[in-house]
Each structure stands twice: as structure tokens, then as C-alpha cells.
Coordinates of C-alpha atoms in Angstrom, one line a residue:
M1 CA 4.0 -0.2 13.4
T2 CA 2.9 0.6 17.0
R3 CA 5.2 0.5 19.9
S4 CA 3.5 -2.7 21.3
Q5 CA 3.8 -4.5 18.0
R6 CA 7.5 -3.5 17.8
R7 CA 8.1 -4.7 21.3
S8 CA 6.4 -8.1 20.5
Q9 CA 8.5 -8.4 17.4
Y10 CA 11.7 -7.7 19.3
L11 CA 10.8 -10.3 22.0
F12 CA 10.2 -12.8 19.3
V13 CA 13.7 -12.1 17.8
I14 CA 15.3 -12.4 21.3
R15 CA 13.6 -15.8 21.8
Q16 CA 14.7 -17.0 18.4
L17 CA 18.3 -15.8 18.9
T18 CA 18.3 -17.4 22.4
A19 CA 17.2 -20.7 21.0
R20 CA 20.0 -20.5 18.5
E21 CA 22.6 -19.7 21.1
L22 CA 21.6 -22.6 23.3
K23 CA 21.6 -25.0 20.3
R24 CA 25.1 -23.7 19.2
K25 CA 26.5 -24.0 22.8
Y26 CA 25.4 -27.6 23.2
A27 CA 25.5 -28.7 19.6
R28 CA 28.1 -31.4 20.1
S29 CA 27.0 -32.5 23.6
Y30 CA 25.0 -35.6 24.2
L31 CA 23.6 -34.2 27.5
G32 CA 23.0 -30.7 26.1
I33 CA 21.5 -28.2 28.5
V34 CA 21.7 -30.8 31.3
W35 CA 25.3 -29.5 31.7
S36 CA 23.7 -26.3 33.1
V37 CA 22.6 -28.5 36.0
L38 CA 25.6 -30.8 36.2
N39 CA 28.3 -28.0 36.2
P40 CA 27.4 -26.4 39.5
L41 CA 26.8 -29.8 41.1
L42 CA 30.2 -31.2 40.0
S43 CA 32.0 -28.0 41.0
M44 CA 30.2 -28.1 44.4
A45 CA 31.3 -31.7 45.0
V46 CA 34.9 -31.0 44.2
L47 CA 35.2 -27.8 46.2
S48 CA 33.3 -29.3 49.1
L49 CA 35.8 -32.2 49.4
I50 CA 38.6 -29.7 49.4
F51 CA 37.3 -27.0 51.7
S52 CA 34.5 -28.4 53.8
Q53 CA 36.9 -29.6 56.5
L54 CA 38.8 -26.3 56.5
F55 CA 35.7 -24.2 57.0
R56 CA 33.7 -26.8 58.9
R57 CA 33.5 -24.7 62.1
S58 CA 32.9 -21.3 60.5
I59 CA 30.4 -22.3 57.7
E60 CA 27.4 -24.4 58.3
N61 CA 26.2 -26.4 55.2
Y62 CA 29.3 -25.5 53.3
P63 CA 28.2 -27.2 50.0
I64 CA 25.1 -24.9 49.9
Y65 CA 27.2 -21.9 50.9
Y66 CA 29.5 -22.5 48.0
L67 CA 26.8 -23.5 45.5
T68 CA 24.9 -20.3 46.2
G69 CA 27.9 -18.1 45.4
Y70 CA 29.0 -20.3 42.4
I71 CA 25.6 -20.1 40.7
L72 CA 25.4 -16.3 40.9
W73 CA 29.1 -16.0 39.8
Q74 CA 28.5 -18.3 36.8
T75 CA 25.5 -16.4 35.8
F76 CA 27.4 -13.1 35.8
T77 CA 30.5 -14.4 34.0
G78 CA 28.4 -16.4 31.5
A79 CA 26.4 -13.3 30.6
T80 CA 29.2 -10.9 30.3
T81 CA 31.8 -13.0 28.6
S82 CA 29.4 -14.2 25.9
A83 CA 27.8 -10.7 25.5
M84 CA 31.2 -9.2 25.0
T85 CA 31.6 -10.7 21.5
A86 CA 28.0 -10.6 20.6
L87 CA 28.4 -7.8 18.0
A88 CA 31.5 -9.1 16.5
D89 CA 30.1 -12.7 16.3
N90 CA 27.0 -11.4 14.5
R91 CA 28.6 -9.1 12.0
P92 CA 27.1 -10.7 8.9
L93 CA 23.6 -10.5 10.5
L94 CA 24.1 -6.8 11.3
M95 CA 25.1 -6.1 7.8
K96 CA 22.2 -7.9 6.2
V97 CA 19.2 -7.2 8.6
K98 CA 18.2 -4.0 10.2
F99 CA 17.2 -4.3 13.8
P100 CA 18.5 -2.8 17.1
M101 CA 22.0 -4.0 18.0
D102 CA 20.9 -4.0 21.6
L103 CA 19.0 -7.2 20.9
L104 CA 22.2 -9.2 20.4
I105 CA 23.5 -8.2 23.8
L106 CA 20.1 -8.7 25.4
T107 CA 20.0 -12.2 23.9
R108 CA 23.3 -13.3 25.5
V109 CA 22.2 -12.0 28.9
Y110 CA 18.8 -13.7 28.4
T111 CA 20.5 -16.9 27.5
A112 CA 22.5 -16.7 30.8
A113 CA 19.2 -16.2 32.6
V114 CA 17.8 -19.3 31.0
N115 CA 20.8 -21.3 32.1
L116 CA 20.3 -19.8 35.6
L117 CA 16.9 -21.4 35.8
Y118 CA 18.3 -24.8 35.1
S119 CA 21.0 -24.3 37.7
L120 CA 18.4 -23.3 40.2
A121 CA 16.6 -26.6 39.6
A122 CA 19.8 -28.3 40.8
Y123 CA 20.1 -25.8 43.6
A124 CA 16.6 -26.7 44.9
V125 CA 17.5 -30.4 44.9
M126 CA 20.6 -29.7 46.9
L127 CA 18.7 -27.6 49.4
A128 CA 16.4 -30.7 49.9
V129 CA 19.4 -33.1 50.2
F130 CA 21.1 -31.0 52.8
R131 CA 17.8 -30.3 54.6
V132 CA 18.0 -26.5 54.2
T133 CA 14.4 -25.3 54.4
P134 CA 14.2 -21.8 53.0
A135 CA 12.2 -19.3 55.1
L136 CA 9.8 -16.7 53.8
T137 CA 12.8 -14.4 53.2
A138 CA 13.7 -16.6 50.2
L139 CA 10.8 -15.0 48.4
L140 CA 13.2 -12.0 47.9
A141 CA 15.7 -14.2 46.0
P142 CA 14.2 -13.4 42.6
V143 CA 14.6 -9.6 43.3
I144 CA 18.3 -10.2 44.0
L145 CA 18.7 -12.2 40.9
L146 CA 17.0 -9.6 38.8
L147 CA 19.3 -6.9 40.2
L148 CA 22.3 -9.2 39.4
L149 CA 21.1 -9.6 35.8
L150 CA 20.7 -5.8 35.5
F151 CA 24.3 -5.4 36.7
S152 CA 25.4 -8.1 34.2
L153 CA 23.6 -6.3 31.4
G154 CA 25.3 -3.0 32.1
I155 CA 28.7 -4.6 32.2
S156 CA 27.8 -6.5 29.0
Y157 CA 27.0 -3.2 27.2
I158 CA 30.3 -1.7 28.2
L159 CA 32.4 -4.8 27.3
S160 CA 30.7 -5.4 23.9
T161 CA 31.3 -1.7 23.0
A162 CA 35.0 -1.9 24.1
Y163 CA 35.6 -5.2 22.3
V164 CA 34.6 -3.8 18.9
F165 CA 37.4 -1.2 19.1
F166 CA 39.9 -3.1 21.3
G167 CA 40.0 -6.9 20.8
D168 CA 42.4 -7.5 23.7
V169 CA 39.6 -6.6 26.1
R170 CA 38.7 -10.3 26.1
H171 CA 42.1 -11.4 27.4
L172 CA 42.2 -8.5 29.9
Y173 CA 38.8 -9.3 31.2
S174 CA 39.7 -13.0 31.6
V175 CA 42.5 -12.0 33.9
F176 CA 40.4 -9.5 35.7
L177 CA 37.7 -12.1 36.3
T178 CA 40.2 -14.3 38.1
L179 CA 41.0 -11.5 40.5
W180 CA 37.3 -10.6 40.9
M181 CA 36.4 -14.2 41.7
Y182 CA 38.8 -14.3 44.6
C183 CA 37.4 -11.0 45.9
S184 CA 33.8 -12.3 45.9
A185 CA 34.1 -14.8 48.8
I186 CA 32.6 -17.6 46.8
F187 CA 34.3 -20.4 48.7
Y188 CA 35.5 -18.8 51.9
P189 CA 34.0 -16.7 54.7
A190 CA 34.7 -13.0 54.2
D191 CA 34.1 -12.4 57.9
Q192 CA 37.4 -14.0 58.7
L193 CA 39.3 -11.4 56.7
T194 CA 40.6 -8.0 57.9
G195 CA 42.3 -5.0 56.5
P196 CA 42.3 -3.7 53.0
I197 CA 41.1 -6.9 51.4
R198 CA 38.0 -6.9 53.6
T199 CA 37.3 -3.4 52.4
V200 CA 37.7 -4.4 48.8
I201 CA 35.3 -7.4 49.3
G202 CA 32.8 -5.1 51.1
I203 CA 32.5 -2.7 48.1
N204 CA 32.5 -5.6 45.5
P205 CA 29.0 -5.6 43.9
L206 CA 29.1 -9.3 43.3
F207 CA 29.8 -10.0 46.9
A208 CA 26.8 -8.0 47.8
Y209 CA 24.5 -10.1 45.6
I210 CA 26.0 -13.4 46.8
N211 CA 26.0 -12.4 50.4
C212 CA 22.4 -11.3 50.4
M213 CA 21.3 -14.4 48.5
R214 CA 22.9 -16.5 51.2
K215 CA 21.1 -14.4 53.8
V216 CA 17.6 -14.8 52.4
V217 CA 17.9 -18.5 51.5
M218 CA 20.2 -20.1 54.1
Y219 CA 19.9 -17.9 57.2
A220 CA 16.4 -16.5 57.0
Q221 CA 17.8 -13.0 57.3
L222 CA 16.7 -9.8 55.6
P223 CA 19.4 -7.7 53.8
S224 CA 19.9 -4.4 55.6
A225 CA 18.8 -1.1 54.0
A226 CA 22.4 -0.4 53.1
E227 CA 22.8 -3.7 51.3
W228 CA 19.6 -3.1 49.4
A229 CA 20.8 0.3 48.4
Q230 CA 24.1 -1.1 47.3
M231 CA 22.5 -3.8 45.2
I232 CA 20.0 -1.4 43.6
L233 CA 22.6 1.3 42.9
W234 CA 25.0 -1.1 41.3
G235 CA 22.3 -2.9 39.3
A236 CA 20.4 0.1 38.0
G237 CA 23.4 2.5 37.9
I238 CA 25.7 0.2 35.9
C239 CA 22.8 -0.8 33.6
L240 CA 21.9 2.8 32.8
A241 CA 25.6 3.8 32.4
G242 CA 26.3 0.8 30.1
A243 CA 23.2 1.5 28.0
L244 CA 24.2 5.1 27.6
I245 CA 27.8 4.3 26.6
F246 CA 26.5 1.7 24.1
R247 CA 23.9 4.0 22.5
R248 CA 26.3 6.9 22.1
S249 CA 28.8 4.5 20.4
K250 CA 26.3 2.9 17.9
N251 CA 27.3 4.8 14.8
R252 CA 31.0 4.3 15.5
I253 CA 30.3 0.6 16.1
M254 CA 28.6 0.2 12.8
Q255 CA 31.5 1.9 11.0
K256 CA 34.0 -0.3 12.8
I257 CA 32.1 -3.5 12.1

């Protein structure tokens, strides 16, 4: 089998597994994947009611400000939390069928990307509702999202490997995500903070993606060279590191599973 044939076969497997993941996720829901659109909108409505008055003077179009951060955050957490258990969830499949284990992790991240597309549909509607007209800089948004997905894939590789050997990773990661969320300036302006917490937010990779997304969509600004470097290094670096850790652990993973 040639490399191109093998690649086509793997893409087919990923699409089939993604369809299975989506069906399983929304199996008992009448609205199904529509929840991928409703979730960010409902969350935006609630948080806007709570915080829009508080940040009225410092944040223009607060609902869009929040929604931008929330969608990127949900994409990251959705990809990593589901990919973390991908190997353990598919143990019977791994024992019966021979195919690269990577595909199971790629499938979970790809599923998060599909959900992101539905969320972006809701995002586009809200931009129109709040009369936010994206400038040409918004054409860079797909690049930012791609770098975010690369970063998510790298973290997914690391988490899925760790989860096979240490099941408590799931609970520790849940606690860590809570802290990470508050350090990502999703619903508050980071510029109002000073001291060590501002430094922590500044080096937070998720804040870099969220902040640059807001720049190109809401404010018609280009990310600086330093911001591009930060996003690229985090995305490509973590993805390569995660893939290396995963591949070096493959034999031990199969023995453990």
C-alpha cells in the first residue's frame, strides 16, 4: 500500500470515528449538535447579564468580547478532556484492530474542530446582531484557530499518555482547568491587572490565542511579531513535544492497556 493510499485510509477512519463520537455525544438529545451553537450563546447571555455593567466602561461590545474567549476556551477544553480518555475508552478496538493509536486522539481533536465550526456559525450571527463588522484582519482568524488546535493536539497527546498510567490525571486536570480558565481573561480585561498575576496571564498560551483572536476580529488590529512568535512556538512546540512523548510510550501503552 502506498503512502497516499494509507493516508486516505486513515482519513476515512478519522471521519468514521468522528461521526461515531458525535452520534454518541448527542445520542439522547433532541436538539443534537445544535447544542454546539446554543451552549456558547446561552453562556454569553448569562455572563453578559452579570458582567456587562461591571466592565461597561472598559470593554466595548462585552458579549462579543466574552463569546470570543469562550469559544476558543471550549474548543481547547473539549479537545483535551475528551482526547485524554481516548485510548482507555477504545481498548476493545485497539485489541481487535491494528491501526495507529494516534488516530483515536486525532479523532477527538477533529471532533472538537467540527464543534468549533458550529460555534462559529453562532458567533457570526452575534457579530451581525451587535453590528461588529470584521475588518480584513479577520482573515487571520483561521490561522489563529489552527495554531490553537495544534496546541490542543499536543496537550492531548500528553494527557492521553499520562491517563493510561495514572487515572487520577483526569481529576487533577479538571482542577487545573479551573485555575487555567481564570488566568485566561475570558470574561474580564487583563489590562486592568498588575503584578504577578498579570505576568502569569501574559505567558499563558491560551490568553495569547484569545487576545489575538479579539484583536483581528473585534479591533481590526494585527498581532505583534512577539504575539505571532508566542502562538507559533506554543502551538508547534507543544504539538511536537506531545507527539514525541506519545510515540516513545506506544509500546508501554499497549502493554498497560
